[in-house]
Backbone as a ProteinNet text record, in pm:
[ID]
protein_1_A
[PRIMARY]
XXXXXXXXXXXXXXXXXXXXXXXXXXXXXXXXXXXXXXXXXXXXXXXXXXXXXXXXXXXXXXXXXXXXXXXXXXXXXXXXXXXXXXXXXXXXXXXXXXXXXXXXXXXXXXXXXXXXXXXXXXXXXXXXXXXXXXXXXXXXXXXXXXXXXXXXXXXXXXXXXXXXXXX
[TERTIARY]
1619.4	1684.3	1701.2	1814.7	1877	1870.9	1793.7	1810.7	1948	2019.7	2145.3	2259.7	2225.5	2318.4	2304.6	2151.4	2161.2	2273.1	2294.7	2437	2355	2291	2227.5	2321.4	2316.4	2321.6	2216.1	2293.4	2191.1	2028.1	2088.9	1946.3	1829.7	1868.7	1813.8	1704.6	1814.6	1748.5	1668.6	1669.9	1589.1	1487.5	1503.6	1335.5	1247.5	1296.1	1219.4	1183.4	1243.2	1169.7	1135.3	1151.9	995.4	887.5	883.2	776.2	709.9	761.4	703.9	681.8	663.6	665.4	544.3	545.5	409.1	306	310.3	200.1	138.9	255.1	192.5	121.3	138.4	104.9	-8.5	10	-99.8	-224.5	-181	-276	-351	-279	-323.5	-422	-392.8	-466.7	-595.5	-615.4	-732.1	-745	-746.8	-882.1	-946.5	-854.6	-924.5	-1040.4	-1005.2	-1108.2	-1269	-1193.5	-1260.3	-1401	-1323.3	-1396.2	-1474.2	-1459.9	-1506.7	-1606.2	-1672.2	-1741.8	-1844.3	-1810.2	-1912.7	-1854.5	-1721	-1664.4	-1647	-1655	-1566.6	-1723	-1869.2	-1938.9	-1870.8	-1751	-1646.9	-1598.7	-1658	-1610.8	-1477.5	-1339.9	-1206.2	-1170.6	-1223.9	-1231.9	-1245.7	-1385.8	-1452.8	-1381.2	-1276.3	-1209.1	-1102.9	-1032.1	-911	-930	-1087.6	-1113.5	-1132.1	-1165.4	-1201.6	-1102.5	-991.3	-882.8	-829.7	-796.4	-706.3	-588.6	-488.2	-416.2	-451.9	-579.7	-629.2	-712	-763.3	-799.8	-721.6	-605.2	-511.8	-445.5	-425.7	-368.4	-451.5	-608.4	-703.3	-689.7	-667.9	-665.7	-540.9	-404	-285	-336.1	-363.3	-393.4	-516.3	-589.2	-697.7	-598.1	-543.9	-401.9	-310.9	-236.7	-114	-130.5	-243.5	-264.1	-148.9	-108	18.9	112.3	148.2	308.3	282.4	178.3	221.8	190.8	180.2	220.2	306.8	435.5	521.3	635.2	563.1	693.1	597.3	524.6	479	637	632.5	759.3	855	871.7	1040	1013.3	872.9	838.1	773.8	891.9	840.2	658	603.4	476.6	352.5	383.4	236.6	254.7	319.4	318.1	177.4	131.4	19.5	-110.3	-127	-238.4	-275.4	-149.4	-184.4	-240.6	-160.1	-212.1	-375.2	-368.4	-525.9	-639.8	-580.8	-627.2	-679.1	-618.3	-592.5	-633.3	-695	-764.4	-924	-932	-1048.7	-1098.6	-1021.6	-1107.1	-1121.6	-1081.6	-1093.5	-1006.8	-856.6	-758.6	-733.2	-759.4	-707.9	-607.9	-635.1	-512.3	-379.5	-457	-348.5	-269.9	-326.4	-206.4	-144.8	-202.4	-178.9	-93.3	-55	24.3	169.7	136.2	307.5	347.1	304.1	338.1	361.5	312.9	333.1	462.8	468.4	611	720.6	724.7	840	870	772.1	776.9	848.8	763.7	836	920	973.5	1159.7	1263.9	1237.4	1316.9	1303.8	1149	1172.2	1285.3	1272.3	1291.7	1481.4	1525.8	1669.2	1718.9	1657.9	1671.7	1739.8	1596.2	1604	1678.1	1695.2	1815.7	1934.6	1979.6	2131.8	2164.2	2084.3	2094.1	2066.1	1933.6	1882.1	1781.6	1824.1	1697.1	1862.7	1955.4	2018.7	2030	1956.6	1994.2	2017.9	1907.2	1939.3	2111.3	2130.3	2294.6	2391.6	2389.4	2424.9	2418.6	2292	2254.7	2363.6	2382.9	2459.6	2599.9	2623.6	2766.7	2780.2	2731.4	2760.2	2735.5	2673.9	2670.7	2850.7	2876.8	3006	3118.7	3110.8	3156	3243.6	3100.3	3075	2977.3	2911.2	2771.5	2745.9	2826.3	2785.2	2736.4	2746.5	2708.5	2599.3	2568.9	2474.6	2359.8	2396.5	2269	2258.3	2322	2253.6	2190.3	2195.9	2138.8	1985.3	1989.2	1907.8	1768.2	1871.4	1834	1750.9	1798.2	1715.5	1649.4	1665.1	1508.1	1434.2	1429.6	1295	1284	1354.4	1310.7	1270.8	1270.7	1193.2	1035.3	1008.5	892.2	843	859.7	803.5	714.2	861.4	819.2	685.3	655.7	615.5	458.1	471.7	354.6	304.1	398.8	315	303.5	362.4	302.4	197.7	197.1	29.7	-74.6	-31.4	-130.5	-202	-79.1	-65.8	-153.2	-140.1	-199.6	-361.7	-357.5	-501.4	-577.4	-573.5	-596.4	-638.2	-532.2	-535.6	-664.9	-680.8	-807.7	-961.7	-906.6	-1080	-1067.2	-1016.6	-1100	-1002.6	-1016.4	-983.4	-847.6	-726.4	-689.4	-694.9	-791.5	-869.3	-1017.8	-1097.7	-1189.8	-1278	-1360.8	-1459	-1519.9	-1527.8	-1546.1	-1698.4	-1736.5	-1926	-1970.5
-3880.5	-3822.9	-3672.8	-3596.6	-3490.4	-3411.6	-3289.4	-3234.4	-3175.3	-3188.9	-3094.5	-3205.5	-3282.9	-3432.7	-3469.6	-3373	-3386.7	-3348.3	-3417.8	-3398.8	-3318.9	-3180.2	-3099.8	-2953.7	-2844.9	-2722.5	-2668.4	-2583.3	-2501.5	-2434.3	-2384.9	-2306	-2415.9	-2559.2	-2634.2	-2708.9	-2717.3	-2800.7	-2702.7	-2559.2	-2492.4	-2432.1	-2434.6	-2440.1	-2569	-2687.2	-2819.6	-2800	-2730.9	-2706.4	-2648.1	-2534.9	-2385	-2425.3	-2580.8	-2592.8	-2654.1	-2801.8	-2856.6	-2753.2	-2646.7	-2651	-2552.7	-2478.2	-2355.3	-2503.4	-2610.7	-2664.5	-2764.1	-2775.3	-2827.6	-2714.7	-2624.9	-2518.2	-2413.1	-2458.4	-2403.3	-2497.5	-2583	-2714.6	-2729.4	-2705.7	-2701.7	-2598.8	-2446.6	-2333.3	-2395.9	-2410.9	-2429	-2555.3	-2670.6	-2752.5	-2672.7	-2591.2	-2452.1	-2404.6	-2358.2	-2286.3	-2349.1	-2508.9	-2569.6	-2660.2	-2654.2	-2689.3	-2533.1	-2445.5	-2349.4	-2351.8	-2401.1	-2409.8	-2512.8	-2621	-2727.9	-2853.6	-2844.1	-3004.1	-3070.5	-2951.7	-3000.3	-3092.6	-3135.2	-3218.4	-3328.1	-3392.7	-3514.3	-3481.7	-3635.3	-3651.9	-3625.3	-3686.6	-3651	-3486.1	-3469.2	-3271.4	-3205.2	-3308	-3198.5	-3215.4	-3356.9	-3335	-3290.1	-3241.1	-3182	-3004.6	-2954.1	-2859.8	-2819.3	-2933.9	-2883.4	-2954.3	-2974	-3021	-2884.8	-2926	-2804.2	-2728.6	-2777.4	-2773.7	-2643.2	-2685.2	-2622.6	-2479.5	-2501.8	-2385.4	-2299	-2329.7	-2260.8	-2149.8	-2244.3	-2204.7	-2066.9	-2094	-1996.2	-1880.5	-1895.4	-1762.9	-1661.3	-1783	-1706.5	-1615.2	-1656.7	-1627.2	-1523	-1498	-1356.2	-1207.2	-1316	-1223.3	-1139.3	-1201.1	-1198.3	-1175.4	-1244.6	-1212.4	-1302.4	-1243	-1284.6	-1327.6	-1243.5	-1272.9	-1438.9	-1442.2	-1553.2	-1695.8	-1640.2	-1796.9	-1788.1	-1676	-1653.8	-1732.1	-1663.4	-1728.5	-1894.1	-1959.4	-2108.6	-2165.6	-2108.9	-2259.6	-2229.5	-2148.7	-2174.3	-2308.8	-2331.9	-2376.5	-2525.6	-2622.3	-2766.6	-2814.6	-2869.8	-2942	-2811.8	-2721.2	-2596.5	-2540.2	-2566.5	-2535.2	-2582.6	-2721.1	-2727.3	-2681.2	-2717.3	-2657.7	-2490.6	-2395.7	-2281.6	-2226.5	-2332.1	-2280.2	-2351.3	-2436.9	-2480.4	-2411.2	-2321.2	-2209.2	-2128.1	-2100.4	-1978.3	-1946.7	-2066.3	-2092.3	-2102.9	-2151.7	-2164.3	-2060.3	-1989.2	-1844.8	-1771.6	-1733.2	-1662.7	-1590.3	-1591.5	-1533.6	-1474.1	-1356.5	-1279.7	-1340.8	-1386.7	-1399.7	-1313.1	-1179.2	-1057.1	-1044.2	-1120	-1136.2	-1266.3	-1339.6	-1491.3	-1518.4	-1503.3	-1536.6	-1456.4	-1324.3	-1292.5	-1343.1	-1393.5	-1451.7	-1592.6	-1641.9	-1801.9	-1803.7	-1685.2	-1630.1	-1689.7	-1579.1	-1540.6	-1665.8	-1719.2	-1765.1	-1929.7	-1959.2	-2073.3	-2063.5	-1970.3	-1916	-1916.1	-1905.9	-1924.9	-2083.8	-2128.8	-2232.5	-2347.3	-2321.1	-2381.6	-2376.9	-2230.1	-2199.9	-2310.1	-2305.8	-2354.2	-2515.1	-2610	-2756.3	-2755.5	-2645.7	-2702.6	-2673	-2624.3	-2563.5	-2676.4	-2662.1	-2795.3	-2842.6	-2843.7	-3022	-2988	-3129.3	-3146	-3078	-3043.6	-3000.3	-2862.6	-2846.7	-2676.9	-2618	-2680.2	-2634.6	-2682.9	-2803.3	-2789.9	-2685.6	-2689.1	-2529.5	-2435.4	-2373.4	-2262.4	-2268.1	-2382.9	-2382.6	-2340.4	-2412.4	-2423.6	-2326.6	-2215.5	-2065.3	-1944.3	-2027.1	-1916.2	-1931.2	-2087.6	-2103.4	-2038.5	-2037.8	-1986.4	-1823.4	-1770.4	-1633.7	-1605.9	-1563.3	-1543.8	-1401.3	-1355.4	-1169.2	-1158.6	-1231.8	-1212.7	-1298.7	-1410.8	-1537.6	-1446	-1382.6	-1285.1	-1186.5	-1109.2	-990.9	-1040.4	-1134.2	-1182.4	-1225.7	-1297.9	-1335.7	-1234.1	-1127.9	-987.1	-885.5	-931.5	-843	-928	-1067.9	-1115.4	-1157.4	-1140.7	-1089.9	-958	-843.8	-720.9	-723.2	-834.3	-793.7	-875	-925.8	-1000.1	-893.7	-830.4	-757.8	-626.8	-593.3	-488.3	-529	-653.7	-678.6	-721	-750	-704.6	-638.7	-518	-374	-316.4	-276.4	-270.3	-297.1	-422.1	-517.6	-411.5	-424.2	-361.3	-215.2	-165.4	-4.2	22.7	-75.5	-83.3	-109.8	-183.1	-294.2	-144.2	-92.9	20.3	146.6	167.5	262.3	267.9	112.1	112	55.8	58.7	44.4	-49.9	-148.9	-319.1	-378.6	-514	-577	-653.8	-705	-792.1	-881.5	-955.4	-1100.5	-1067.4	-1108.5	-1069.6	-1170	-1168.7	-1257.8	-1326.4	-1481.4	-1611	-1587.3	-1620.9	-1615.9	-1705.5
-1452.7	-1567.7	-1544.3	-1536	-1505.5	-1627.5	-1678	-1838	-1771	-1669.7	-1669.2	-1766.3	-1781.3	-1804	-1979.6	-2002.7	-2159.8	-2252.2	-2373.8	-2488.6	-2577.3	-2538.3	-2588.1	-2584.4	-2675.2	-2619.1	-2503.6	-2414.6	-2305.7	-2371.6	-2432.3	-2490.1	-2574.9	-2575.4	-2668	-2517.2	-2425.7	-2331.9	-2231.2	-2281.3	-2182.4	-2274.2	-2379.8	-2472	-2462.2	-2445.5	-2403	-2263.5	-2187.1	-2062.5	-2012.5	-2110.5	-2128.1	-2218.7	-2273.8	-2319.3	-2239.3	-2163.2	-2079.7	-1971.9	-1906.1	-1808.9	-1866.5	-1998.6	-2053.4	-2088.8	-2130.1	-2164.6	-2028.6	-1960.3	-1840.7	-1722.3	-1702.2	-1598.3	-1699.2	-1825.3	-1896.6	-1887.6	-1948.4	-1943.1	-1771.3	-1657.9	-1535	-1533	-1570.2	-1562.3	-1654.6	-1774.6	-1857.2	-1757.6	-1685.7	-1608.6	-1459.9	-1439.7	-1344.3	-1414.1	-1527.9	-1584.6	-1616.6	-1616.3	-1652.4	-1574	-1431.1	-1302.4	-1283.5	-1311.9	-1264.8	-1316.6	-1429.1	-1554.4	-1510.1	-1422.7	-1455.2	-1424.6	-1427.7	-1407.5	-1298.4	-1170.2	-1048.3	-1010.2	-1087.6	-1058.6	-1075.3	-1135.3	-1098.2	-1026.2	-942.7	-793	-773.7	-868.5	-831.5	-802.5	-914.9	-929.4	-854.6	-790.9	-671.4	-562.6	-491	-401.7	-421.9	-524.7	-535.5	-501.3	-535.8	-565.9	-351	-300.8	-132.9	-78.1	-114.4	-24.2	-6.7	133.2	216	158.9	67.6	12.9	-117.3	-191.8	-277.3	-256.8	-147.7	-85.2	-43.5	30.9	109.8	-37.6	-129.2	-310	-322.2	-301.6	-403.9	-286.2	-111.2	-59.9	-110.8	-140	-186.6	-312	-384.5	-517.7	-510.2	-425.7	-362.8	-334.9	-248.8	-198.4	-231.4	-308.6	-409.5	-561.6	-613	-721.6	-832.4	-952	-1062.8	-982.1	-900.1	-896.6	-763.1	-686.7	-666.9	-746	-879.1	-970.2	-1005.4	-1039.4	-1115.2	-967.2	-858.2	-755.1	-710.9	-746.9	-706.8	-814.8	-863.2	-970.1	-922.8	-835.3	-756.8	-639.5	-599.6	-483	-518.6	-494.8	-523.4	-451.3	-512.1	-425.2	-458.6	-477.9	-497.5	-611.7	-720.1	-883.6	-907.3	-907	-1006.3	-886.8	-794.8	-718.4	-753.2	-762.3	-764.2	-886.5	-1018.6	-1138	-1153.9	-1107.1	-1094.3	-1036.5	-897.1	-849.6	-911.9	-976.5	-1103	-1185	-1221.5	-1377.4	-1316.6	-1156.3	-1098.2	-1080.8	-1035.7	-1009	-1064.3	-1200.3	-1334	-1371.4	-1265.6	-1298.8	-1492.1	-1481.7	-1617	-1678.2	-1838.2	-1927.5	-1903.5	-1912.8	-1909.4	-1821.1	-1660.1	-1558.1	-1588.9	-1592	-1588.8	-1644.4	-1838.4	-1904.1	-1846.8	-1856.1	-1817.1	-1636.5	-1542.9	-1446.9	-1515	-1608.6	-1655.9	-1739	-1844.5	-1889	-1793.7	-1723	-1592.1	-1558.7	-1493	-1365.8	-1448.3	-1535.3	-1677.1	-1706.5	-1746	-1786.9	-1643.8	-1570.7	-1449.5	-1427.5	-1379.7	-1346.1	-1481	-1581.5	-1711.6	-1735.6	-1685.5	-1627.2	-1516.3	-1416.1	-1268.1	-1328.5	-1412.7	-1441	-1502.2	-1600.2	-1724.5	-1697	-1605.3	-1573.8	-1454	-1333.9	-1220.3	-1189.6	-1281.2	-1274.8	-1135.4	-1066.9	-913.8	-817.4	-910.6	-729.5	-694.7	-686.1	-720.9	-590.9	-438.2	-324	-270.4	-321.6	-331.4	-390.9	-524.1	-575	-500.7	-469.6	-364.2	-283.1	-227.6	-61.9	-127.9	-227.1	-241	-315.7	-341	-420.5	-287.2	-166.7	-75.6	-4.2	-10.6	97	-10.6	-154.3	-188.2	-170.2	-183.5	-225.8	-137	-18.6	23.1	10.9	-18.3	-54.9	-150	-227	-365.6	-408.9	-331.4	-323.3	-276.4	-149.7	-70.8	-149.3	-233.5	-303	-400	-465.7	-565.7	-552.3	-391	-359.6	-347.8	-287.7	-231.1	-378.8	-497.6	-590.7	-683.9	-649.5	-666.4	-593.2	-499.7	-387.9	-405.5	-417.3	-460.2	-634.7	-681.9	-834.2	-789.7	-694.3	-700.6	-577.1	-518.4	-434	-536.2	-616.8	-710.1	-806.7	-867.7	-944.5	-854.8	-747.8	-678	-699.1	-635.5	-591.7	-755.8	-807.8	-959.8	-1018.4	-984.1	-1066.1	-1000.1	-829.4	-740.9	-752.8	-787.8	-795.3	-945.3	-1080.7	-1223.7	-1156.9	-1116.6	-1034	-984.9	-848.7	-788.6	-896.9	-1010.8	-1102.9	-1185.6	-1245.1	-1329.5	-1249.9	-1133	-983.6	-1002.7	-1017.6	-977.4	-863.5	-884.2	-805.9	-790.8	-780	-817.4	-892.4	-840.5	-907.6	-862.4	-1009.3	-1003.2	-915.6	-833.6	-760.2	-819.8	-758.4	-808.8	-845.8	-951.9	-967.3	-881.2
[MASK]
+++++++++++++++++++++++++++++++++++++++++++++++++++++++++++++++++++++++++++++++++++++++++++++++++++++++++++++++++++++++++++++++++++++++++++++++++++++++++++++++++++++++

């Protein structure tokens, strides 16, 4: 089922999928929080929590900090691992929500305008137009670079850390 295909207005079908996508990637973040707490003693928990996959998530997220949850929902297959990450390691509300913002409103744009084709789109707006496909491309990777170094530069400003260290 394609929400691009819904007999909806645009803005109707991209608030249904800025909700699903804030209560699901929210809902992911709070069982992070929640394994962090005591739960990952279930066995499923606990192997989701030492699979390679999940680990590889929590070094990004050491790393990168906000912005790489805001850029996981462009990236099929590591949306829910990272927000699970996230919530595991105690990732701050104060970063968390506005990377869950962002990163929800794009992804929520992306489904409701083209659906699952969007790397088709892509192609066929570069053969189009690719000057304009690549600059576009070009200043949002320069808004997620920025929004890095920002967090980083705020982070640095008030002495701590990125993300604060796992207890």
């Amino acid at each position: 089922m394609n929400p691009a295909d819904w007999p909806l207005p645009l803005y109707v079908v991209w608030l249904i999928m800025y909700a699903v996508i804030i209560f699901r990637a929210g809902g992911t973040f709070l069982l992070g929080r929640l394994a962090r707490r005591g739960v990952s003693r279930i066995g499923r928990i606990n192997r989701i929590l030492s699979s390679q996959r999940y680990q590889r998530a929590e070094r990004i997220l050491r790393r990168y900090g906000a912005s790489a949850v805001a850029v996981s929902f462009l990236l099929i297959g590591v949306q829910t691992v990272v927000n699970l990450a996230a919530g595991s390691i105690g990732m701050s509300l104060r970063r968390y929500l506005p990377a869950l913002g962002l990163g929800g409103a794009v992804w929520a744009l992306i489904y409701s305008t083209v659906g699952l084709v969007g790397i088709s789109a892509l192609l066929q707006a570069y053969r189009q137009n690719p000057a304009v496909t690549l600059g576009l491309t070009a200043v949002f990777i320069a808004a997620i670079i920025g929004l890095t170094i920002g967090l980083r530069d705020r982070t640095d400003e008030e002495g701590g850390d990125v993300l604060p260290a796992q207890e």
